Short mmCIF file of C-alpha atoms in Angstrom, two decimals:
data_model
loop_
_atom_site.label_atom_id
_atom_site.label_comp_id
_atom_site.label_asym_id
_atom_site.label_seq_id
_atom_site.Cartn_x
_atom_site.Cartn_y
_atom_site.Cartn_z
CA GLY A 1280 -11.63 -0.98 7.77
CA ALA A 1281 -12.39 0.20 11.16
CA GLY A 1282 -9.05 0.43 13.04
CA VAL A 1283 -6.67 3.23 13.22
CA SER A 1284 -4.90 4.59 10.12
CA GLN A 1285 -2.22 7.10 9.86
CA SER A 1286 -0.49 8.82 7.01
CA PRO A 1287 1.89 8.79 5.46
CA ARG A 1288 2.81 5.14 6.65
CA TYR A 1289 6.98 6.11 5.47
CA LYS A 1290 7.95 10.44 5.22
CA VAL A 1291 11.60 11.26 4.98
CA ALA A 1292 12.32 14.71 5.28
CA LYS A 1293 15.55 16.60 5.33
CA ARG A 1294 16.77 18.57 8.96
CA GLY A 1295 14.91 22.11 9.38
CA GLN A 1296 11.88 20.69 7.60
CA ASP A 1297 8.78 20.97 9.35
CA VAL A 1298 6.41 17.36 8.95
CA ALA A 1299 2.78 16.72 9.49
CA LEU A 1300 2.07 13.01 10.76
CA ARG A 1301 -2.10 12.25 10.79
CA CYS A 1302 -3.99 9.92 12.80
CA ASP A 1303 -7.65 8.67 12.24
CA PRO A 1304 -8.95 7.02 15.35
CA ILE A 1305 -11.39 4.42 15.37
CA SER A 1306 -15.21 6.40 14.91
CA GLY A 1307 -16.40 6.98 18.32
CA HIS A 1308 -13.12 6.94 20.28
CA VAL A 1309 -12.93 9.40 22.75
CA SER A 1310 -9.52 9.76 23.52
CA LEU A 1311 -6.58 9.51 21.18
CA PHE A 1312 -2.12 9.28 22.11
CA TRP A 1313 0.92 10.02 20.66
CA TYR A 1314 3.48 7.70 21.27
CA GLN A 1315 7.13 7.84 19.80
CA GLN A 1316 9.09 4.27 19.01
CA ALA A 1317 13.15 4.86 18.66
CA LEU A 1318 14.57 1.72 16.86
CA GLY A 1319 14.96 -1.11 20.09
CA GLN A 1320 13.12 0.98 21.73
CA GLY A 1321 9.11 0.16 22.85
CA PRO A 1322 7.33 3.03 22.35
CA GLU A 1323 7.12 6.53 24.55
CA PHE A 1324 4.15 8.54 25.10
CA LEU A 1325 4.11 11.84 23.65
CA THR A 1326 0.78 13.43 24.21
CA TYR A 1327 -3.41 12.71 25.32
CA PHE A 1328 -6.04 13.90 23.27
CA GLN A 1329 -9.51 13.16 25.31
CA ASN A 1330 -12.11 14.74 22.29
CA GLU A 1331 -10.21 17.99 21.49
CA ALA A 1332 -8.88 18.51 24.49
CA GLN A 1333 -5.14 17.78 25.25
CA LEU A 1334 -5.11 16.92 28.86
CA ASP A 1335 -1.45 15.42 29.11
CA LYS A 1336 1.45 16.52 26.47
CA SER A 1337 4.25 15.76 29.25
CA GLY A 1338 5.88 14.31 26.66
CA LEU A 1339 6.65 15.98 23.86
CA PRO A 1340 10.13 16.34 23.50
CA SER A 1341 10.25 19.86 22.51
CA ASP A 1342 8.38 22.71 21.32
CA ARG A 1343 9.38 21.86 17.74
CA PHE A 1344 6.36 19.43 18.85
CA PHE A 1345 2.82 20.31 18.37
CA ALA A 1346 -0.32 17.94 18.48
CA GLU A 1347 -3.93 19.06 17.55
CA ARG A 1348 -7.34 17.72 16.90
CA PRO A 1349 -9.53 20.43 16.92
CA GLU A 1350 -12.45 18.39 16.27
CA GLY A 1351 -12.49 16.03 18.57
CA SER A 1352 -11.58 12.96 15.79
CA VAL A 1353 -8.68 13.24 13.63
CA SER A 1354 -5.13 14.64 14.69
CA THR A 1355 -2.35 15.71 13.65
CA LEU A 1356 1.01 15.69 14.61
CA LYS A 1357 3.57 18.66 14.07
CA ILE A 1358 7.20 18.78 13.86
CA GLN A 1359 8.95 21.64 13.09
CA ARG A 1360 12.81 22.34 11.87
CA THR A 1361 13.33 18.52 12.48
CA GLN A 1362 16.03 17.25 13.71
CA GLN A 1363 18.08 13.85 13.23
CA GLU A 1364 16.81 12.92 16.78
CA ASP A 1365 13.50 13.02 15.35
CA SER A 1366 13.99 9.94 13.64
CA ALA A 1367 11.52 7.07 14.86
CA VAL A 1368 8.06 5.24 14.39
CA TYR A 1369 5.26 7.69 15.27
CA LEU A 1370 2.46 5.63 16.54
CA CYS A 1371 -1.24 6.91 17.15
CA ALA A 1372 -3.61 5.01 19.25
CA SER A 1373 -7.12 5.30 19.90
CA SER A 1374 -8.91 4.28 23.35
CA GLY A 1375 -12.01 2.79 24.10
CA PRO A 1376 -11.93 -0.16 26.69
CA ARG A 1377 -8.23 -0.63 25.58
CA GLN A 1378 -5.97 0.97 23.57
CA TYR A 1379 -5.84 0.11 19.72
CA PHE A 1380 -2.92 1.14 17.90
CA GLY A 1381 -2.55 2.73 13.99
CA PRO A 1382 0.80 1.63 11.81
CA GLY A 1383 2.58 4.17 12.32
CA THR A 1384 4.50 6.67 10.55
CA ARG A 1385 8.09 6.17 10.31
CA LEU A 1386 9.77 8.74 10.10
CA THR A 1387 13.45 9.31 8.85
CA VAL A 1388 15.44 12.73 9.10
CA THR A 1389 18.73 13.07 6.82
CA ARG B 527 15.78 3.95 35.61
CA LYS B 528 12.77 3.22 33.28
CA GLU B 529 9.91 2.95 34.92
CA VAL B 530 9.38 -0.67 33.53
CA GLU B 531 12.37 -2.92 32.70
CA GLN B 532 12.57 -5.71 30.65
CA ASP B 533 15.55 -8.45 29.66
CA PRO B 534 16.23 -7.57 25.73
CA GLY B 535 17.27 -10.90 25.47
CA PRO B 536 16.86 -12.11 22.88
CA PHE B 537 15.36 -15.69 23.75
CA ASN B 538 16.63 -18.15 21.16
CA VAL B 539 14.42 -21.84 21.45
CA PRO B 540 13.77 -24.41 19.95
CA GLU B 541 10.30 -25.13 18.92
CA GLY B 542 7.95 -26.74 21.76
CA ALA B 543 10.24 -24.99 24.35
CA THR B 544 8.51 -23.50 27.10
CA VAL B 545 9.95 -19.44 27.70
CA ALA B 546 9.27 -17.11 30.59
CA PHE B 547 9.50 -13.46 30.26
CA ASN B 548 9.94 -11.12 33.28
CA CYS B 549 9.72 -7.53 33.72
CA THR B 550 9.71 -5.09 36.72
CA TYR B 551 7.87 -1.85 37.40
CA SER B 552 8.70 1.18 39.48
CA ASN B 553 5.60 2.85 40.36
CA SER B 554 4.31 1.38 43.42
CA ALA B 555 0.27 3.20 42.15
CA SER B 556 0.14 1.15 38.86
CA GLN B 557 -3.12 -0.07 38.00
CA SER B 558 -3.22 -2.06 34.87
CA PHE B 559 -1.00 -4.37 33.53
CA PHE B 560 -0.19 -5.53 30.02
CA TRP B 561 2.08 -7.63 27.67
CA TYR B 562 1.73 -6.60 23.76
CA ARG B 563 3.46 -8.00 21.27
CA GLN B 564 5.49 -6.76 18.50
CA ASP B 565 6.27 -8.49 14.91
CA CYS B 566 9.22 -6.63 12.95
CA ARG B 567 7.83 -3.00 11.33
CA LYS B 568 4.34 -3.28 12.78
CA GLU B 569 2.32 -1.88 15.35
CA PRO B 570 1.81 -3.04 19.31
CA LYS B 571 -0.69 -5.20 19.39
CA LEU B 572 -2.61 -6.53 22.80
CA LEU B 573 -1.54 -10.12 23.90
CA MET B 574 -3.15 -10.28 27.66
CA SER B 575 -4.05 -8.10 29.93
CA VAL B 576 -1.99 -9.08 33.49
CA TYR B 577 -4.12 -9.74 36.81
CA SER B 578 -3.24 -10.83 40.32
CA SER B 579 -4.43 -13.71 40.39
CA GLY B 580 -2.69 -15.17 37.74
CA ASN B 581 -4.48 -15.42 34.28
CA GLU B 582 -3.95 -18.01 31.08
CA ASP B 583 -4.74 -17.72 27.29
CA GLY B 584 -4.06 -21.10 26.00
CA ARG B 585 -0.34 -21.67 25.24
CA PHE B 586 0.47 -17.91 27.61
CA THR B 587 0.07 -17.25 31.50
CA ALA B 588 0.82 -13.97 32.38
CA GLN B 589 1.28 -13.29 36.80
CA LEU B 590 1.73 -10.19 38.51
CA ASN B 591 3.38 -9.56 42.32
CA ARG B 592 2.43 -6.54 43.00
CA ALA B 593 4.37 -6.60 45.94
CA SER B 594 7.51 -7.12 44.12
CA GLN B 595 6.23 -5.38 41.29
CA TYR B 596 6.83 -7.81 39.21
CA ILE B 597 5.37 -9.15 35.78
CA SER B 598 6.04 -12.50 33.59
CA LEU B 599 4.94 -13.74 31.23
CA LEU B 600 5.11 -18.03 30.28
CA ILE B 601 5.13 -19.48 26.53
CA ARG B 602 4.58 -22.97 26.60
CA ASP B 603 4.68 -24.88 23.54
CA SER B 604 6.29 -22.39 21.57
CA LYS B 605 5.70 -21.83 17.65
CA LEU B 606 7.87 -20.61 15.18
CA SER B 607 4.99 -18.15 14.50
CA ASP B 608 5.78 -16.98 18.72
CA SER B 609 8.86 -15.48 16.84
CA ALA B 610 8.30 -11.29 17.48
CA THR B 611 9.13 -8.48 20.10
CA TYR B 612 7.05 -8.60 23.63
CA LEU B 613 6.62 -5.91 25.68
CA CYS B 614 5.55 -4.96 28.62
CA VAL B 615 3.50 -2.52 29.56
CA VAL B 616 1.77 -0.33 32.71
CA ASN B 617 -0.89 1.88 33.25
CA VAL B 618 -0.80 4.60 35.68
CA LEU B 619 -4.21 5.35 35.27
CA LEU B 620 -7.11 3.76 34.29
CA GLY B 621 -7.51 5.32 30.44
CA ASN B 622 -4.18 7.34 30.60
CA LYS B 623 -1.01 6.73 28.87
CA LEU B 624 0.64 3.43 28.67
CA VAL B 625 4.28 2.81 29.81
CA PHE B 626 6.23 0.30 27.43
CA GLY B 627 9.48 -1.45 28.69
CA ALA B 628 11.62 -1.53 25.95
CA GLY B 629 10.75 -5.07 24.87
CA THR B 630 12.77 -8.76 24.93
CA ILE B 631 12.97 -10.03 21.45
CA LEU B 632 12.12 -13.81 21.30
CA ARG B 633 13.25 -15.91 18.42
CA VAL B 634 11.55 -19.73 17.86
CA LYS B 635 13.74 -21.98 15.72
CA SER B 636 12.79 -25.18 13.77
#
């Protein structure tokens, strides 16, 4: 399909492990966003790219979180030394005239 | 205080009922406004944009009061398929990050 795709859909990590979450945006979309959604809450902004430039990373909760989009297309969100409080759904959205969300990656840290 | 506040519900209503959700936002510089719908374990999907003049899409009517920083959504003739979480969303800068409320749960029962 032509929508935003994310992988993996589900990830279980032991506390302290590193994880990498991938987002494939809609082809041609310049803007890409990452959000974190905890259970029972709305999505919260993490970071924003325009092409390969990371223009806003104000929402990243700690320096364990790192995002990149080296060629202005696929993006990876990396979380180092995962903690239990990192358990959430991580949503990627790409933006043309409006934001389209991917299905998310559900991360569970045990 | 959260930037976007909503009554979490749940709102339990019978089929055919009319139900209204409200939302307030704190940033007076907010430029665009939306209602998103999120089904259980799915990504948020745009239900409708909200304009100052008010707008309608079938059974759904959205209103914006910039002076009071208040947004509403009215659903008429509720269907079972309307059961979902409704997220109130604002955007401060066009094209930039979305700020979500925590969502209002609607359950429509036969």
